[in-house]
PDB file of C-alpha atoms in Angstrom:
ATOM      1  CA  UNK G 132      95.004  38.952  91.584  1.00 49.00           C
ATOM      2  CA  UNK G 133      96.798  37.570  94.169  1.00 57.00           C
ATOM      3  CA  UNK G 134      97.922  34.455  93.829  1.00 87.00           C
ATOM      4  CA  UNK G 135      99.694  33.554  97.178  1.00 93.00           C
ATOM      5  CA  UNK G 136      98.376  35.617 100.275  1.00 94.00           C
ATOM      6  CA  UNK G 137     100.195  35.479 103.638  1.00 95.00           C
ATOM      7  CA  UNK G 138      98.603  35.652 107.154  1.00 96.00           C
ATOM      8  CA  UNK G 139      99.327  37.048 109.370  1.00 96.00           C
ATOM      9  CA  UNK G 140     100.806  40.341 108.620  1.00 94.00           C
ATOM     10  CA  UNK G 141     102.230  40.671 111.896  1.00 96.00           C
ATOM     11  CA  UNK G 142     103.137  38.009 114.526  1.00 97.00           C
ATOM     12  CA  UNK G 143     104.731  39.003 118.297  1.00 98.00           C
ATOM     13  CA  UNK G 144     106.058  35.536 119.651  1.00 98.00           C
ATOM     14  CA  UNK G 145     107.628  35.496 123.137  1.00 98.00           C
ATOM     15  CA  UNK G 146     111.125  34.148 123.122  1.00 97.00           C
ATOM     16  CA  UNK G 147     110.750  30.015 123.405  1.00 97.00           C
ATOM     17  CA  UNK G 148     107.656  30.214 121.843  1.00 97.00           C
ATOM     18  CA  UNK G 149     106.483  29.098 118.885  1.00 98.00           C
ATOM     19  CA  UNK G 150     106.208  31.334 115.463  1.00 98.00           C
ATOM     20  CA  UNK G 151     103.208  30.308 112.763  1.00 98.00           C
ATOM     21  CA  UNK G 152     103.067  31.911 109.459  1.00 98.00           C
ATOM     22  CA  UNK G 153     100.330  30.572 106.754  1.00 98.00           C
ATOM     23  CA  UNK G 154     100.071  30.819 103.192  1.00 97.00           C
ATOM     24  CA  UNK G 155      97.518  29.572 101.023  1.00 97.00           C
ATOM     25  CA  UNK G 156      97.725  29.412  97.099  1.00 96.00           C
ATOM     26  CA  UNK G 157      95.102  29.256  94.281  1.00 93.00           C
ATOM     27  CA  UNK G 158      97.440  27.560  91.209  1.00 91.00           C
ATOM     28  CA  UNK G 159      96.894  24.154  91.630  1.00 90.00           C
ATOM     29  CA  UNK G 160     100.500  23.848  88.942  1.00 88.00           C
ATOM     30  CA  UNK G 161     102.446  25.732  91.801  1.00 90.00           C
ATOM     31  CA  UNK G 162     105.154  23.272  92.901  1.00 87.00           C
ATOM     32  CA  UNK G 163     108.116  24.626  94.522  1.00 87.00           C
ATOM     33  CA  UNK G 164     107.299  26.268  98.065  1.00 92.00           C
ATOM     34  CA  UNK G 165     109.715  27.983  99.802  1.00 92.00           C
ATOM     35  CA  UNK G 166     110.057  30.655 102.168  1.00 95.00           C
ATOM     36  CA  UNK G 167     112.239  33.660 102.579  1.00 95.00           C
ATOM     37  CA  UNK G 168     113.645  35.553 105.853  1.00 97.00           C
ATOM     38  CA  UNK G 169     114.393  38.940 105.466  1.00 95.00           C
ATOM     39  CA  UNK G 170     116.380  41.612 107.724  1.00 95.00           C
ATOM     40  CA  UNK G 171     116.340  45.170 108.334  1.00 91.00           C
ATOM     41  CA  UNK G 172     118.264  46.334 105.219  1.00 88.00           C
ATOM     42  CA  UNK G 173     119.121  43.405 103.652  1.00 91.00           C
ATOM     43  CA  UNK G 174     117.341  41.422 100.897  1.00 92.00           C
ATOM     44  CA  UNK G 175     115.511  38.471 101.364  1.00 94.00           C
ATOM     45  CA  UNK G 176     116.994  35.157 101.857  1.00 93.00           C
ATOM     46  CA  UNK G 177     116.315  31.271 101.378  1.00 91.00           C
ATOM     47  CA  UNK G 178     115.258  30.165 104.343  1.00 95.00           C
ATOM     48  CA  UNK G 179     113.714  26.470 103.647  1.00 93.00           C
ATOM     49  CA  UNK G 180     111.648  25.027 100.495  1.00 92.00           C
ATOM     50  CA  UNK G 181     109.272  22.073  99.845  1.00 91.00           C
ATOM     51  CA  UNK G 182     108.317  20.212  96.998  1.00 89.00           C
ATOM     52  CA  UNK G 183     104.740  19.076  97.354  1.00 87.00           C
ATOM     53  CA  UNK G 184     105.614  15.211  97.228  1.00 89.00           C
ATOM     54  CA  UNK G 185     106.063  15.387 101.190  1.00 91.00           C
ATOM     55  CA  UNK G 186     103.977  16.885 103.746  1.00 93.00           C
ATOM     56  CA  UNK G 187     106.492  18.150 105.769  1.00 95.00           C
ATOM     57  CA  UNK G 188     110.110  19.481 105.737  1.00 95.00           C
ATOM     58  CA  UNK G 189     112.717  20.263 109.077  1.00 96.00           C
ATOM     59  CA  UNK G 190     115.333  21.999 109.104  1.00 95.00           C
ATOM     60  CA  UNK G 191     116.730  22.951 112.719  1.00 96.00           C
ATOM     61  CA  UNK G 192     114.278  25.016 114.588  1.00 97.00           C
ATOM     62  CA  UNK G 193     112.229  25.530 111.098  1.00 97.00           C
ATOM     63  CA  UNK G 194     109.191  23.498 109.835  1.00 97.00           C
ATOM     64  CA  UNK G 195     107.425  23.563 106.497  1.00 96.00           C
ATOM     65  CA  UNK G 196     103.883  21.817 106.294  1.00 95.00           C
ATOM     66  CA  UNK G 197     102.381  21.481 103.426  1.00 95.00           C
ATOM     67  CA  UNK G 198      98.457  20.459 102.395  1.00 94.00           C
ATOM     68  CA  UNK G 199      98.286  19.736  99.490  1.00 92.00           C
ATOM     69  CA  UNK G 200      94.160  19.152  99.131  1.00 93.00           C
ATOM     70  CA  UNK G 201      93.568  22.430 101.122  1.00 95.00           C
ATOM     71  CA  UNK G 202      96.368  24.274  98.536  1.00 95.00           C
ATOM     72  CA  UNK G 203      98.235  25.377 101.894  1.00 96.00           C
ATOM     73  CA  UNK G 204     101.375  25.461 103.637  1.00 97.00           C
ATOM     74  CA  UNK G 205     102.972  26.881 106.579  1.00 97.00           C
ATOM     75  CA  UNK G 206     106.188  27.863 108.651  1.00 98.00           C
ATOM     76  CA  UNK G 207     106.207  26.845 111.775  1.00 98.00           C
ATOM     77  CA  UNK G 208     109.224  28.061 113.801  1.00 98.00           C
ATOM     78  CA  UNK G 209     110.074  26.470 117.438  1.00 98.00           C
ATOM     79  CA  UNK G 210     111.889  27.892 120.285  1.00 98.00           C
ATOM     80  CA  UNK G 211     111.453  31.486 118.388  1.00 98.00           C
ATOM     81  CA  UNK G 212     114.562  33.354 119.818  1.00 97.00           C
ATOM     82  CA  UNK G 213     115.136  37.475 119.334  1.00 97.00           C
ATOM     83  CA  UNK G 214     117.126  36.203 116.548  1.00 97.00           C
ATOM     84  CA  UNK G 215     114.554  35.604 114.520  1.00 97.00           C
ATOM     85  CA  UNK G 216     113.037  38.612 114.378  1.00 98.00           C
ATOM     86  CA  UNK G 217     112.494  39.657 110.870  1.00 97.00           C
ATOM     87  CA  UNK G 218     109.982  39.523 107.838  1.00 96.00           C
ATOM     88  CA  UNK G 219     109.096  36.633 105.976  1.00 97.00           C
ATOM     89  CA  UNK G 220     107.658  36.041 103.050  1.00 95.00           C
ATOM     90  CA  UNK G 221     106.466  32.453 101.900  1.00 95.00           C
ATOM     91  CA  UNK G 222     106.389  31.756  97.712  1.00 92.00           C
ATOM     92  CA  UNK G 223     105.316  29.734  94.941  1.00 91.00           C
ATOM     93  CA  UNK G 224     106.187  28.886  91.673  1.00 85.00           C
ATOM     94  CA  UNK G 225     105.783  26.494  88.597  1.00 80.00           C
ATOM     95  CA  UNK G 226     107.900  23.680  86.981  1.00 65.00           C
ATOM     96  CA  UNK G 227     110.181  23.822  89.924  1.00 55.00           C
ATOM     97  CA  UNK G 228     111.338  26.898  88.368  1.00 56.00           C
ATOM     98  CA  UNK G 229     112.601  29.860  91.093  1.00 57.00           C
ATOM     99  CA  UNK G 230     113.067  32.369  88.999  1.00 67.00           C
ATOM    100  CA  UNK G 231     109.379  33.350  88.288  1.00 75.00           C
ATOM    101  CA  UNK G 232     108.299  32.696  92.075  1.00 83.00           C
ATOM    102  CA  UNK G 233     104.732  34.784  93.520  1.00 87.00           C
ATOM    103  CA  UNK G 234     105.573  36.233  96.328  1.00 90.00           C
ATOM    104  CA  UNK G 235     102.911  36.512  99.319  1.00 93.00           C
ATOM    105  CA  UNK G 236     103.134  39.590 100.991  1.00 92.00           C
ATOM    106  CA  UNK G 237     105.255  38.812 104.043  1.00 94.00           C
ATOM    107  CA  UNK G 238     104.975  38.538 107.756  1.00 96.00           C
ATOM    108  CA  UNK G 239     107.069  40.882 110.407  1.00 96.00           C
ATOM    109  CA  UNK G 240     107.799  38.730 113.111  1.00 98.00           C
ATOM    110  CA  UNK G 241     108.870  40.171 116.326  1.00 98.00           C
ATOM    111  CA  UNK G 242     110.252  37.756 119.107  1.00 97.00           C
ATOM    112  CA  UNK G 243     110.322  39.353 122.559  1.00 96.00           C
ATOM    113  CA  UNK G 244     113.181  38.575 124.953  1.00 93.00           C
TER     114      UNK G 244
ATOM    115  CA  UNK S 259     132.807  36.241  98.344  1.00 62.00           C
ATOM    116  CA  UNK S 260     131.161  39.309  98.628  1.00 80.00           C
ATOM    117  CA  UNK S 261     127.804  38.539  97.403  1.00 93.00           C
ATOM    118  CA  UNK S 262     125.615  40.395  94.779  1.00 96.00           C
ATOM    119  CA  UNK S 263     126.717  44.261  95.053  1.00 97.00           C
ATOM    120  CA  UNK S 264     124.326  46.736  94.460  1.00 97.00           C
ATOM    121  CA  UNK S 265     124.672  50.836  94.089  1.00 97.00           C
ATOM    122  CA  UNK S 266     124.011  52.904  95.418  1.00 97.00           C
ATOM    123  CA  UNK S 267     122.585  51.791  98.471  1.00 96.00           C
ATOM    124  CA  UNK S 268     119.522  54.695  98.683  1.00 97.00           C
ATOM    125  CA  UNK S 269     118.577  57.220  96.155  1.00 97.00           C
ATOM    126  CA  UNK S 270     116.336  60.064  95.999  1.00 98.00           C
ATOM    127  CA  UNK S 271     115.311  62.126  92.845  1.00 97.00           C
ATOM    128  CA  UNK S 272     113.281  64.364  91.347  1.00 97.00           C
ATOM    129  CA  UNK S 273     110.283  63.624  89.239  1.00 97.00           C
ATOM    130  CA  UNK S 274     111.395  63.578  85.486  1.00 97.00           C
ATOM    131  CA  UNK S 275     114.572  62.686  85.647  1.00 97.00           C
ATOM    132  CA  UNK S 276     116.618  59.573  85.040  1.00 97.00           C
ATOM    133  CA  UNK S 277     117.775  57.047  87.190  1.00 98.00           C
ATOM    134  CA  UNK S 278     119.992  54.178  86.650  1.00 98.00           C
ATOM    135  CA  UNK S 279     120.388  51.137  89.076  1.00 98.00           C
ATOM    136  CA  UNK S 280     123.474  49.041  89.054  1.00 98.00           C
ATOM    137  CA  UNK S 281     124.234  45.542  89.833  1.00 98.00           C
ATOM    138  CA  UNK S 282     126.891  42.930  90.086  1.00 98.00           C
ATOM    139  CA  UNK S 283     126.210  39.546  90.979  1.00 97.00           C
ATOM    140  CA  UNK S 284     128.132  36.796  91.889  1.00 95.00           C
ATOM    141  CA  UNK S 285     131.066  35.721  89.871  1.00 94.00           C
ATOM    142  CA  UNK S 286     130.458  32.411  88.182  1.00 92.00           C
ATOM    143  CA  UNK S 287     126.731  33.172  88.442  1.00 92.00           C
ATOM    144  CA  UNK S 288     124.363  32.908  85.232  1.00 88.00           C
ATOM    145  CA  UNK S 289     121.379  33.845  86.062  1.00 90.00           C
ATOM    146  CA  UNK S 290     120.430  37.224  87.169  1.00 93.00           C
ATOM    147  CA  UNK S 291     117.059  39.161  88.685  1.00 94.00           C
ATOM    148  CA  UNK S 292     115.398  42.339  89.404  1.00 96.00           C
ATOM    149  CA  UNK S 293     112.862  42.731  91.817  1.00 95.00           C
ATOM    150  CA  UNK S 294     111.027  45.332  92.811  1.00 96.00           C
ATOM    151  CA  UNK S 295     109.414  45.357  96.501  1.00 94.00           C
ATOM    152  CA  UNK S 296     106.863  48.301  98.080  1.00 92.00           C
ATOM    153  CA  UNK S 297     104.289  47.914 100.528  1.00 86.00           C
ATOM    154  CA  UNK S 298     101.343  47.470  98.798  1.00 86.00           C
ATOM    155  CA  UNK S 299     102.624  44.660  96.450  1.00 87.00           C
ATOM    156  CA  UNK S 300     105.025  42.711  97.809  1.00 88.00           C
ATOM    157  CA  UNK S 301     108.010  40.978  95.872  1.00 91.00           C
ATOM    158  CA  UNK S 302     107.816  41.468  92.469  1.00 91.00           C
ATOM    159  CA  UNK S 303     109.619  39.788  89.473  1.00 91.00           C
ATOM    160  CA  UNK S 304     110.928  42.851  86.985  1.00 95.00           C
ATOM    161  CA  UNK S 305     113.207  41.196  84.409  1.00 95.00           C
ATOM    162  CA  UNK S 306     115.314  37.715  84.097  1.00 92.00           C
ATOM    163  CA  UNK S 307     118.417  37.573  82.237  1.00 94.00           C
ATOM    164  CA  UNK S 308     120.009  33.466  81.748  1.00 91.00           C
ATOM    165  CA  UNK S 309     123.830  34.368  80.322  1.00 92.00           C
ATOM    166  CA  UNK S 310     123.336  37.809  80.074  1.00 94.00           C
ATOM    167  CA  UNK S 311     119.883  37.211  78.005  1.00 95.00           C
ATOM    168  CA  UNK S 312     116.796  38.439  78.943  1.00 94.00           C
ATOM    169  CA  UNK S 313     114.498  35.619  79.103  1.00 91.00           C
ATOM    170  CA  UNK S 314     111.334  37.098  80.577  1.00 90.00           C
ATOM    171  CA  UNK S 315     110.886  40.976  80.995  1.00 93.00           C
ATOM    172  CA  UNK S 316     106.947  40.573  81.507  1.00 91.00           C
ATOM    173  CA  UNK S 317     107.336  41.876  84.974  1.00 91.00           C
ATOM    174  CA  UNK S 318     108.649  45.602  83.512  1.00 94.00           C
ATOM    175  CA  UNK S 319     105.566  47.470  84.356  1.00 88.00           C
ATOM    176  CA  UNK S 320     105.839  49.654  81.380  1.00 86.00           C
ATOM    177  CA  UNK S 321     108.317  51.934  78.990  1.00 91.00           C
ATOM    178  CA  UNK S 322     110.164  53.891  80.843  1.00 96.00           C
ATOM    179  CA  UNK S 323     111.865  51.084  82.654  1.00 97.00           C
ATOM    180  CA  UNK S 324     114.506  49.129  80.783  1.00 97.00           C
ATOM    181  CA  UNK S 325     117.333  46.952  81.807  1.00 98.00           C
ATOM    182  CA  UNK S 326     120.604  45.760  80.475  1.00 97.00           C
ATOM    183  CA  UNK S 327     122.889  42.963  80.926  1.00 97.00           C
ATOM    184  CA  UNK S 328     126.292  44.038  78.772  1.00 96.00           C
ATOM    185  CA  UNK S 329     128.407  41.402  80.851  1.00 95.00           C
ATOM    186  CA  UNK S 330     128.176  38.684  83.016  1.00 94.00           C
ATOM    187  CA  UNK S 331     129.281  40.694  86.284  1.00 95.00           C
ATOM    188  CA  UNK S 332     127.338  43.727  85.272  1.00 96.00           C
ATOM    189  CA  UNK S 333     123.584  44.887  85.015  1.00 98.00           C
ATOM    190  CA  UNK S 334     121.119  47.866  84.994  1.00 98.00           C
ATOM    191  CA  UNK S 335     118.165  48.632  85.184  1.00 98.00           C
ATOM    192  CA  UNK S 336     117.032  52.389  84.338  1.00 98.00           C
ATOM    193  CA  UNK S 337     113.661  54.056  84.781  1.00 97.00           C
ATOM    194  CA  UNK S 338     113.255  57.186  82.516  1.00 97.00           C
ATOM    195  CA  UNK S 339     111.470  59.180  83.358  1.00 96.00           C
ATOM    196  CA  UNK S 340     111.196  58.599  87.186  1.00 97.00           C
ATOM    197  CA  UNK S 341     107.646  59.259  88.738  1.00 96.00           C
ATOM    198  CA  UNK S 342     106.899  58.882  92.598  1.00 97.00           C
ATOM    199  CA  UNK S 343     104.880  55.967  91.972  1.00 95.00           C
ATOM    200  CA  UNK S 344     108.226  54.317  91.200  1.00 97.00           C
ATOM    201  CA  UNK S 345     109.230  54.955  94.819  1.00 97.00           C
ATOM    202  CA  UNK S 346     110.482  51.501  96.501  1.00 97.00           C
ATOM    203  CA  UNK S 347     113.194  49.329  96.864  1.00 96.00           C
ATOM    204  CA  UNK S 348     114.809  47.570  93.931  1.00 98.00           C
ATOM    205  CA  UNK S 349     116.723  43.953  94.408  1.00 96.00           C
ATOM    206  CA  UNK S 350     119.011  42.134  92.341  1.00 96.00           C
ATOM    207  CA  UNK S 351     119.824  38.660  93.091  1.00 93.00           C
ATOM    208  CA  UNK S 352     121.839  35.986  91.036  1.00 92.00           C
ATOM    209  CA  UNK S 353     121.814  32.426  90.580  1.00 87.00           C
ATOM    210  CA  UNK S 354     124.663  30.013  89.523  1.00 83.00           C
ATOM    211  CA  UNK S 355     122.572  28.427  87.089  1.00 74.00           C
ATOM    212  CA  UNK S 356     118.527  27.758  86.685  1.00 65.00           C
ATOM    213  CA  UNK S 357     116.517  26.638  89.441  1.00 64.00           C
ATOM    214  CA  UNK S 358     118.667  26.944  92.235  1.00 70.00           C
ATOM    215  CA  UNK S 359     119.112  28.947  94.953  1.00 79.00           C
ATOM    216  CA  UNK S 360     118.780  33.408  94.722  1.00 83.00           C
ATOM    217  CA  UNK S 361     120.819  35.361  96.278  1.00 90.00           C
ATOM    218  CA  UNK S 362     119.842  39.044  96.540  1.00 92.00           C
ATOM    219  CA  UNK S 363     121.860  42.120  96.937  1.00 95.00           C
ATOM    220  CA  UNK S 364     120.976  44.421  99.884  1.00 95.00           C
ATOM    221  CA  UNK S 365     118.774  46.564  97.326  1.00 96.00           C
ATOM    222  CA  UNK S 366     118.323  49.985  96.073  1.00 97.00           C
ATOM    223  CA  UNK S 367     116.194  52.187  97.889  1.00 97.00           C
ATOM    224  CA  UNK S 368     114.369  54.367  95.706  1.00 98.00           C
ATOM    225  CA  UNK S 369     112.847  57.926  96.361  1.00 98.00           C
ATOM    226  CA  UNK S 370     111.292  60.043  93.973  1.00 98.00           C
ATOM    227  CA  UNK S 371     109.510  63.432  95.497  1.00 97.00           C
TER     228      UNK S 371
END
């Protein structure tokens, strides 16, 4: 059973646009959100998190929201530049714990110059 | 610092035989992860060691995988004997203590024909 799933699985943004990745969860306990960008060859890394006492987190060009009645949350990425390009993969997890965090199944994100 | 090392980088074996993964993380860093990632399933949480202790190993999807933590700057995880369904690529990330921040190796890319 999947317990986060991830839509879409592939996004093509033109560069200045903006980039809009959704997740949706089922365990109402989840309460540590964050999201993870991932390169060619590399492995994944923290990108931004939220806890789900606000509904929304900024960091730079990089949004969180978070609704908490519809058990969602999103990324929202402005001014999407090449840069960007890359997979990632939103997650979820209990007692603010990271170390057992469900995975969704990731977006690839492609930014066109 | 260079960051959680992982060898080797790819790997490709036969069916039946043995194959041992190897990781170092982070000096000063407690807590330590493998991951598995393919495809079809995403991310996915093998084993957690907390001071070289494995805390959870729930994740190990069945015998013939087992992992090891002698040290604090050394772990590995083996599968014995390999099948192609074990095909994929294998993180390891590390944390300087619980609920904080991973940091994963570039990963192990895993082949077996």
């Amino acid at each position: 059973q999947q317990q986060v799933k991830q839509s879409p699985q592939s996004l093509i943004v033109q560069k200045g646009g903006i980039s809009i990745i959704n997740c949706a969860y089922e365990n109402t306990a989840f309460d540590y959100f964050p999201w993870y960008q991932q390169f060619p060859g590399k492995g994944p890394a923290l990108l931004i998190a939220i806890r789900p006492d606000v509904s929304e987190k900024k960091e730079g060009r990089f949004t969180i929201s978070f609704n908490k009645s519809a058990k969602q949350f999103s990324l929202h990425i402005m001014d999407s530049q090449p840069g960007d390009s890359a997979t990632y993969f939103c997650a979820a997890s209990i007692g603010s714990s990271n170390y057992k965090l469900t995975f969704g199944k990731g977006t690839l994100l492609t930014v066109n110059p | 610092d260079a960051g959680v090392i992982q060898s080797p980088r790819h790997e490709v074996t036969e069916m039946g035989q043995e194959v041992t993964l190897r990781c170092k993380p982070i000096s000063g860093h407690n807590s330590l992860f493998w991951y598995r990632q393919t495809m079809m399933r995403g991310l996915e949480l093998l084993i957690y060691f907390n001071n070289n202790v494995p805390i959870d190993d729930s994740g190990m999807p069945e015998d013939r995988f087992s992992a090891k933590m002698p040290n604090a700057s050394f772990s590995t995880l083996k599968i014995q004997p390999s099948e192609p369904r074990d095909s994929a690529v294998y993180f390891c990330a590390s944390t300087p203590q619980e609920n904080t921040e991973a940091f994963f190796g570039q990963g192990t890319r895993l082949t077996v024909v």
